Short mmCIF file of C-alpha atoms in Angstrom, two decimals:
data_model
loop_
_atom_site.label_atom_id
_atom_site.label_comp_id
_atom_site.label_asym_id
_atom_site.label_seq_id
_atom_site.Cartn_x
_atom_site.Cartn_y
_atom_site.Cartn_z
CA UNK A 1 15.72 -3.91 -3.01
CA UNK A 2 15.15 -0.57 -4.41
CA UNK A 3 13.91 0.65 -7.97
CA UNK A 4 16.61 1.75 -10.18
CA UNK A 5 15.23 5.20 -10.80
CA UNK A 6 14.15 6.36 -7.16
CA UNK A 7 14.41 5.53 -3.53
CA UNK A 8 11.13 3.68 -2.97
CA UNK A 9 11.45 -0.07 -1.84
CA UNK A 10 10.18 -2.62 -4.32
CA UNK A 11 7.25 -4.38 -2.37
CA UNK A 12 4.55 -6.71 -2.96
CA UNK A 13 1.36 -5.13 -2.22
CA UNK A 14 -1.33 -7.36 -3.90
CA UNK A 15 -3.05 -8.20 -0.82
CA UNK A 16 -3.10 -5.72 2.10
CA UNK A 17 -4.96 -7.09 5.16
CA UNK A 18 -6.30 -4.86 7.86
CA UNK A 19 -6.24 -6.25 11.30
CA UNK A 20 -7.71 -4.71 14.41
CA UNK A 21 -5.11 -4.28 16.89
CA UNK A 22 -7.32 -5.08 19.84
CA UNK A 23 -8.20 -8.52 18.42
CA UNK A 24 -5.73 -11.06 19.91
CA UNK A 25 -7.16 -13.97 17.83
CA UNK A 26 -6.65 -11.98 14.63
CA UNK A 27 -3.26 -10.91 15.65
CA UNK A 28 -2.08 -14.39 16.30
CA UNK A 29 -3.34 -15.71 12.87
CA UNK A 30 -1.30 -12.90 10.70
CA UNK A 31 1.98 -15.04 10.99
CA UNK A 32 0.46 -17.90 9.01
CA UNK A 33 -1.34 -15.92 6.32
CA UNK A 34 -0.14 -15.30 2.67
CA UNK A 35 -1.05 -11.72 2.49
CA UNK A 36 1.71 -9.52 1.22
CA UNK A 37 1.27 -6.86 3.96
CA UNK A 38 -0.78 -6.25 7.07
CA UNK A 39 -2.14 -3.07 8.36
CA UNK A 40 -2.52 -3.20 12.11
CA UNK A 41 -5.30 -0.89 12.68
CA UNK A 42 -5.21 1.43 15.72
CA UNK A 43 -7.87 3.91 14.24
CA UNK A 44 -11.22 3.09 12.95
CA UNK A 45 -11.27 -0.66 14.04
CA UNK A 46 -10.69 0.23 17.76
CA UNK A 47 -13.17 1.82 19.95
CA UNK A 48 -12.06 5.19 21.57
CA UNK A 49 -11.96 3.84 25.01
CA UNK A 50 -9.73 0.88 23.93
CA UNK A 51 -7.16 3.02 21.90
CA UNK A 52 -4.46 2.67 24.78
CA UNK A 53 -5.05 -0.94 25.57
CA UNK A 54 -4.91 -1.76 21.73
CA UNK A 55 -1.54 0.13 21.30
CA UNK A 56 0.02 -1.59 24.23
CA UNK A 57 -1.21 -5.07 23.13
CA UNK A 58 0.14 -4.46 19.63
CA UNK A 59 3.51 -3.61 21.08
CA UNK A 60 3.74 -6.72 23.01
CA UNK A 61 2.59 -8.80 20.26
CA UNK A 62 4.99 -7.43 17.58
CA UNK A 63 7.90 -7.43 20.02
CA UNK A 64 7.26 -11.41 20.50
CA UNK A 65 5.65 -12.50 17.24
CA UNK A 66 6.57 -10.19 14.35
CA UNK A 67 5.32 -11.47 10.77
CA UNK A 68 7.84 -11.74 7.88
CA UNK A 69 5.66 -9.62 5.74
CA UNK A 70 5.49 -5.89 5.46
CA UNK A 71 4.09 -4.48 8.66
CA UNK A 72 2.29 -1.20 8.65
CA UNK A 73 0.54 0.51 11.55
CA UNK A 74 -2.42 2.84 11.05
CA UNK A 75 -2.44 5.49 13.53
CA UNK A 76 -4.83 7.97 15.18
CA UNK A 77 -5.45 11.53 14.43
CA UNK A 78 -5.59 14.09 17.20
CA UNK A 79 -6.96 17.73 17.27
CA UNK A 80 -3.07 18.68 17.17
CA UNK A 81 -2.31 16.22 14.17
CA UNK A 82 -1.32 12.67 14.57
CA UNK A 83 -1.19 10.60 17.90
CA UNK A 84 2.48 10.81 18.99
CA UNK A 85 1.95 7.76 21.44
CA UNK A 86 0.96 5.72 18.18
CA UNK A 87 4.05 6.94 16.38
CA UNK A 88 6.21 5.96 19.28
CA UNK A 89 4.68 2.50 19.12
CA UNK A 90 5.33 2.20 15.54
CA UNK A 91 9.11 3.01 16.17
CA UNK A 92 9.21 0.76 19.32
CA UNK A 93 8.41 -2.40 17.06
CA UNK A 94 10.38 -1.16 13.95
CA UNK A 95 7.23 -1.20 11.86
CA UNK A 96 7.92 -0.98 8.06
CA UNK A 97 5.57 1.81 7.68
CA UNK A 98 2.98 4.02 9.27
CA UNK A 99 -0.38 4.50 7.58
CA UNK A 100 -1.66 8.05 8.14
CA UNK A 101 -5.52 8.23 8.06
CA UNK A 102 -7.62 11.04 6.36
CA UNK A 103 -4.63 12.74 4.68
CA UNK A 104 -5.83 16.11 3.06
CA UNK A 105 -2.98 18.27 2.52
CA UNK A 106 0.83 18.03 2.16
CA UNK A 107 1.30 19.57 5.56
CA UNK A 108 -0.24 16.49 7.01
CA UNK A 109 2.66 14.34 5.51
CA UNK A 110 5.20 16.87 6.69
CA UNK A 111 3.87 17.05 10.29
CA UNK A 112 4.67 13.07 10.43
CA UNK A 113 7.95 13.75 8.65
CA UNK A 114 8.83 16.26 11.37
CA UNK A 115 8.06 13.91 14.17
CA UNK A 116 9.91 11.05 12.69
CA UNK A 117 13.10 13.13 12.07
CA UNK A 118 13.03 14.72 15.57
CA UNK A 119 12.75 11.16 17.05
CA UNK A 120 15.68 9.72 14.71
CA UNK A 121 13.54 7.29 12.92
CA UNK A 122 15.63 5.15 10.51
CA UNK A 123 14.88 5.82 6.77
CA UNK A 124 13.48 2.20 6.59
CA UNK A 125 10.35 3.58 8.45
CA UNK A 126 8.18 4.74 5.53
CA UNK A 127 4.87 6.28 5.23
CA UNK A 128 1.62 5.37 3.53
CA UNK A 129 -1.29 7.94 3.09
CA UNK A 130 -5.14 7.24 3.33
CA UNK A 131 -6.91 9.26 0.67
CA UNK A 132 -10.51 9.10 2.09
CA UNK A 133 -11.94 12.56 1.96
CA UNK A 134 -13.03 14.93 -0.84
CA UNK A 135 -10.19 17.16 0.12
CA UNK A 136 -7.82 14.40 -0.07
CA UNK A 137 -8.74 13.56 -3.57
CA UNK A 138 -8.47 17.07 -4.78
CA UNK A 139 -5.04 17.52 -3.36
CA UNK A 140 -3.75 13.97 -4.11
CA UNK A 141 -1.08 15.13 -6.51
CA UNK A 142 0.50 17.53 -4.06
CA UNK A 143 0.13 14.94 -1.35
CA UNK A 144 1.92 12.45 -3.53
CA UNK A 145 4.60 14.97 -4.52
CA UNK A 146 5.89 14.64 -0.94
CA UNK A 147 7.19 11.29 -1.88
CA UNK A 148 9.44 12.34 -4.54
CA UNK A 149 12.38 13.10 -2.34
CA UNK A 150 14.35 10.74 -0.21
CA UNK A 151 13.41 12.70 2.85
CA UNK A 152 9.82 12.36 1.92
CA UNK A 153 9.33 8.61 3.13
CA UNK A 154 5.99 8.44 1.43
CA UNK A 155 5.70 5.24 -0.61
CA UNK A 156 2.00 4.41 -1.04
CA UNK A 157 -1.50 5.82 -1.36
CA UNK A 158 -4.34 3.80 0.10
CA UNK A 159 -7.93 4.55 -1.14
CA UNK A 160 -10.54 4.80 1.74
CA UNK A 161 -14.00 4.81 0.02
CA UNK A 162 -16.13 4.09 2.99
CA UNK A 163 -15.37 7.48 4.52
CA UNK A 164 -15.58 9.11 0.88
CA UNK A 165 -19.20 7.64 0.41
CA UNK A 166 -20.11 9.09 3.78
CA UNK A 167 -18.72 12.47 3.06
CA UNK A 168 -20.22 12.80 -0.39
CA UNK A 169 -23.29 10.90 -0.41
CA UNK A 170 -22.16 8.77 -3.44
CA UNK A 171 -24.16 5.38 -3.64
CA UNK A 172 -22.55 2.22 -2.90
CA UNK A 173 -23.33 0.48 -6.20
CA UNK A 174 -21.58 -2.55 -7.97
CA UNK A 175 -18.82 -1.52 -10.26
CA UNK A 176 -18.53 1.79 -8.34
CA UNK A 177 -19.65 3.79 -11.41
CA UNK A 178 -19.71 7.18 -9.57
CA UNK A 179 -16.32 6.61 -7.85
CA UNK A 180 -14.30 5.48 -10.79
CA UNK A 181 -13.06 9.06 -11.64
CA UNK A 182 -11.81 9.55 -8.20
CA UNK A 183 -10.12 6.24 -8.11
CA UNK A 184 -8.18 7.16 -11.28
CA UNK A 185 -7.31 10.53 -9.98
CA UNK A 186 -5.68 9.06 -7.04
CA UNK A 187 -3.90 6.34 -9.21
CA UNK A 188 -2.54 9.05 -11.56
CA UNK A 189 -1.26 11.03 -8.58
CA UNK A 190 0.51 8.12 -7.09
CA UNK A 191 2.01 7.29 -10.36
CA UNK A 192 3.12 10.66 -11.31
CA UNK A 193 5.21 10.66 -8.16
CA UNK A 194 6.53 7.09 -8.40
CA UNK A 195 4.22 5.86 -5.51
CA UNK A 196 2.40 2.51 -5.11
CA UNK A 197 -1.64 2.63 -4.91
CA UNK A 198 -3.71 0.28 -3.14
CA UNK A 199 -7.49 -0.04 -3.83
CA UNK A 200 -10.23 0.21 -1.07
CA UNK A 201 -11.79 -2.51 0.80
CA UNK A 202 -14.74 -4.70 -0.41
CA UNK A 203 -16.98 -4.60 2.62
CA UNK A 204 -18.91 -7.94 2.09
CA UNK A 205 -16.44 -10.72 2.41
CA UNK A 206 -19.21 -13.27 1.96
CA UNK A 207 -19.70 -11.91 -1.57
CA UNK A 208 -16.77 -13.72 -3.39
CA UNK A 209 -18.11 -12.94 -6.88
CA UNK A 210 -18.57 -9.26 -6.14
CA UNK A 211 -14.92 -9.00 -4.44
CA UNK A 212 -13.53 -10.87 -7.41
CA UNK A 213 -15.11 -8.40 -10.03
CA UNK A 214 -13.76 -5.36 -8.04
CA UNK A 215 -10.33 -6.93 -7.88
CA UNK A 216 -10.28 -7.35 -11.62
CA UNK A 217 -11.47 -3.81 -12.00
CA UNK A 218 -8.71 -2.31 -9.48
CA UNK A 219 -6.07 -4.44 -11.53
CA UNK A 220 -7.19 -3.09 -14.93
CA UNK A 221 -7.25 0.59 -13.64
CA UNK A 222 -3.40 0.09 -12.68
CA UNK A 223 -3.64 -0.54 -8.97
CA UNK A 224 -0.83 -2.63 -7.16
CA UNK A 225 -3.26 -4.41 -4.84
CA UNK A 226 -6.15 -4.28 -2.51
CA UNK A 227 -6.94 -3.50 1.13
CA UNK A 228 -8.58 -6.47 2.57
CA UNK A 229 -11.00 -7.06 5.73
CA UNK A 230 -10.85 -10.85 5.81
CA UNK A 231 -8.26 -13.80 5.27
CA UNK A 232 -10.76 -15.21 2.92
CA UNK A 233 -9.96 -12.43 0.37
CA UNK A 234 -6.18 -12.98 0.24
CA UNK A 235 -5.86 -15.86 -2.18
CA UNK A 236 -7.86 -14.18 -5.00
CA UNK A 237 -6.31 -10.68 -4.45
CA UNK A 238 -2.80 -12.38 -4.81
CA UNK A 239 -4.00 -14.07 -8.05
CA UNK A 240 -5.75 -10.89 -9.51
CA UNK A 241 -2.97 -8.51 -8.99
CA UNK A 242 -0.28 -11.16 -9.77
CA UNK A 243 2.33 -11.17 -12.36
CA UNK A 244 1.26 -12.53 -15.96
CA UNK A 245 3.91 -14.86 -17.39
CA UNK A 246 3.93 -13.08 -20.57
CA UNK A 247 4.56 -9.75 -19.05
CA UNK A 248 7.44 -11.24 -16.93
CA UNK A 249 8.87 -12.75 -19.96
CA UNK A 250 8.70 -9.59 -21.96
CA UNK A 251 10.21 -7.59 -18.85
CA UNK A 252 13.22 -9.96 -18.80
CA UNK A 253 13.75 -9.61 -22.31
CA UNK A 254 13.89 -5.79 -21.91
CA UNK A 255 16.36 -6.18 -19.04
CA UNK A 256 18.55 -8.31 -21.00
CA UNK A 257 18.48 -6.13 -24.18
CA UNK A 258 19.55 -3.06 -22.32
CA UNK A 259 22.35 -4.96 -20.66
CA UNK A 260 24.13 -5.66 -24.13
CA UNK A 261 27.29 -3.69 -24.53
CA UNK A 262 26.07 -2.18 -27.72
CA UNK A 263 22.91 -0.70 -25.91
CA UNK A 264 25.01 0.79 -22.95
CA UNK A 265 24.07 4.47 -22.53
CA UNK A 266 21.23 4.25 -25.15
CA UNK A 267 17.99 5.90 -24.18
CA UNK A 268 15.85 3.91 -26.79
CA UNK A 269 16.65 0.69 -28.58
CA UNK A 270 14.73 -1.68 -30.92
CA UNK A 271 13.43 -5.00 -29.49
CA UNK A 272 11.26 -7.39 -31.47
CA UNK A 273 10.19 -4.68 -34.08
CA UNK A 274 9.36 -2.19 -31.41
CA UNK A 275 10.99 0.86 -29.82
CA UNK A 276 11.66 0.45 -26.07
CA UNK A 277 12.75 3.23 -23.88
CA UNK A 278 14.61 3.49 -20.53
CA UNK A 279 11.29 4.14 -18.90
CA UNK A 280 10.17 0.66 -19.90
CA UNK A 281 13.34 -0.60 -18.37
CA UNK A 282 12.56 0.79 -15.12
CA UNK A 283 9.18 -0.90 -15.10
CA UNK A 284 10.65 -4.04 -16.37
CA UNK A 285 13.12 -4.16 -13.37
CA UNK A 286 10.27 -3.50 -10.97
CA UNK A 287 8.25 -6.25 -12.28
CA UNK A 288 11.21 -8.57 -12.29
CA UNK A 289 11.90 -7.85 -8.73
CA UNK A 290 8.45 -8.47 -7.60
CA UNK A 291 8.72 -11.76 -9.45
CA UNK A 292 11.82 -12.57 -7.64
CA UNK A 293 10.14 -11.83 -4.20
CA UNK A 294 7.19 -14.24 -5.14
CA UNK A 295 9.58 -16.92 -5.98
CA UNK A 296 11.60 -16.62 -2.79
CA UNK A 297 8.34 -16.83 -0.71
CA UNK A 298 7.41 -19.86 -2.56
CA UNK A 299 10.68 -21.61 -1.82
CA UNK A 300 10.34 -20.73 1.83
CA UNK A 301 6.89 -22.27 2.04
#
């Protein structure tokens, strides 16, 4: 399903689990988990000497046991750009998206776009971008802008704070006080170009309270979901970034109001004593579509 105003697929991205591509036990568990999306990681989670082995193992696994959730492959960078063997593997298994690491300039996105076009990748193969360096934050609006056209393929920005802390020396403190401005910069860049945004991982999966606090913080900032490092984090992320019943009822009321014959063609209408614009309709339709996806999954389980 697509949004009414652009070409980006409507997806649930409340919980985005990262799984090392060279861990067969973790790969085998993915299919029974309730995460909205999974990132099969060929990059940081795999030692340099195991890259080829991990890539081959991932292709075999996804060819035989593809999960029904959104499937994303995080590829490696090379001195010349992005690893073309990783890109080829993503195409071979019909990945839903390729996650580009350490994106710093629009040219990084364009390099991947050129390769996909040259290799006749279907439009269904989308791009995600990791924003995890100072330069990436500074250029986030320009990077996100590459997703505004249908050919751009870019659907989602993912925050990488571990590399950001390393590059800047910012302390790893509870509530992320010195990182909030950068998180909001990335969020604004994503929203300005109609993209989704996924918050960074919480490193200590044993600290349930800290994780829950950070999920609520990301939700309140406007993020769509959180990148996860352990299955134990899935349930709360799904709940924290879930759909509020009142918000869904309001969304459906907006959709119904704009569907009335007398409101056909209107840019602004009055609903329950307040003015509602078509931009609110766009967001209402997106929210309702996500709710429908959740209900469909519940019916299958």
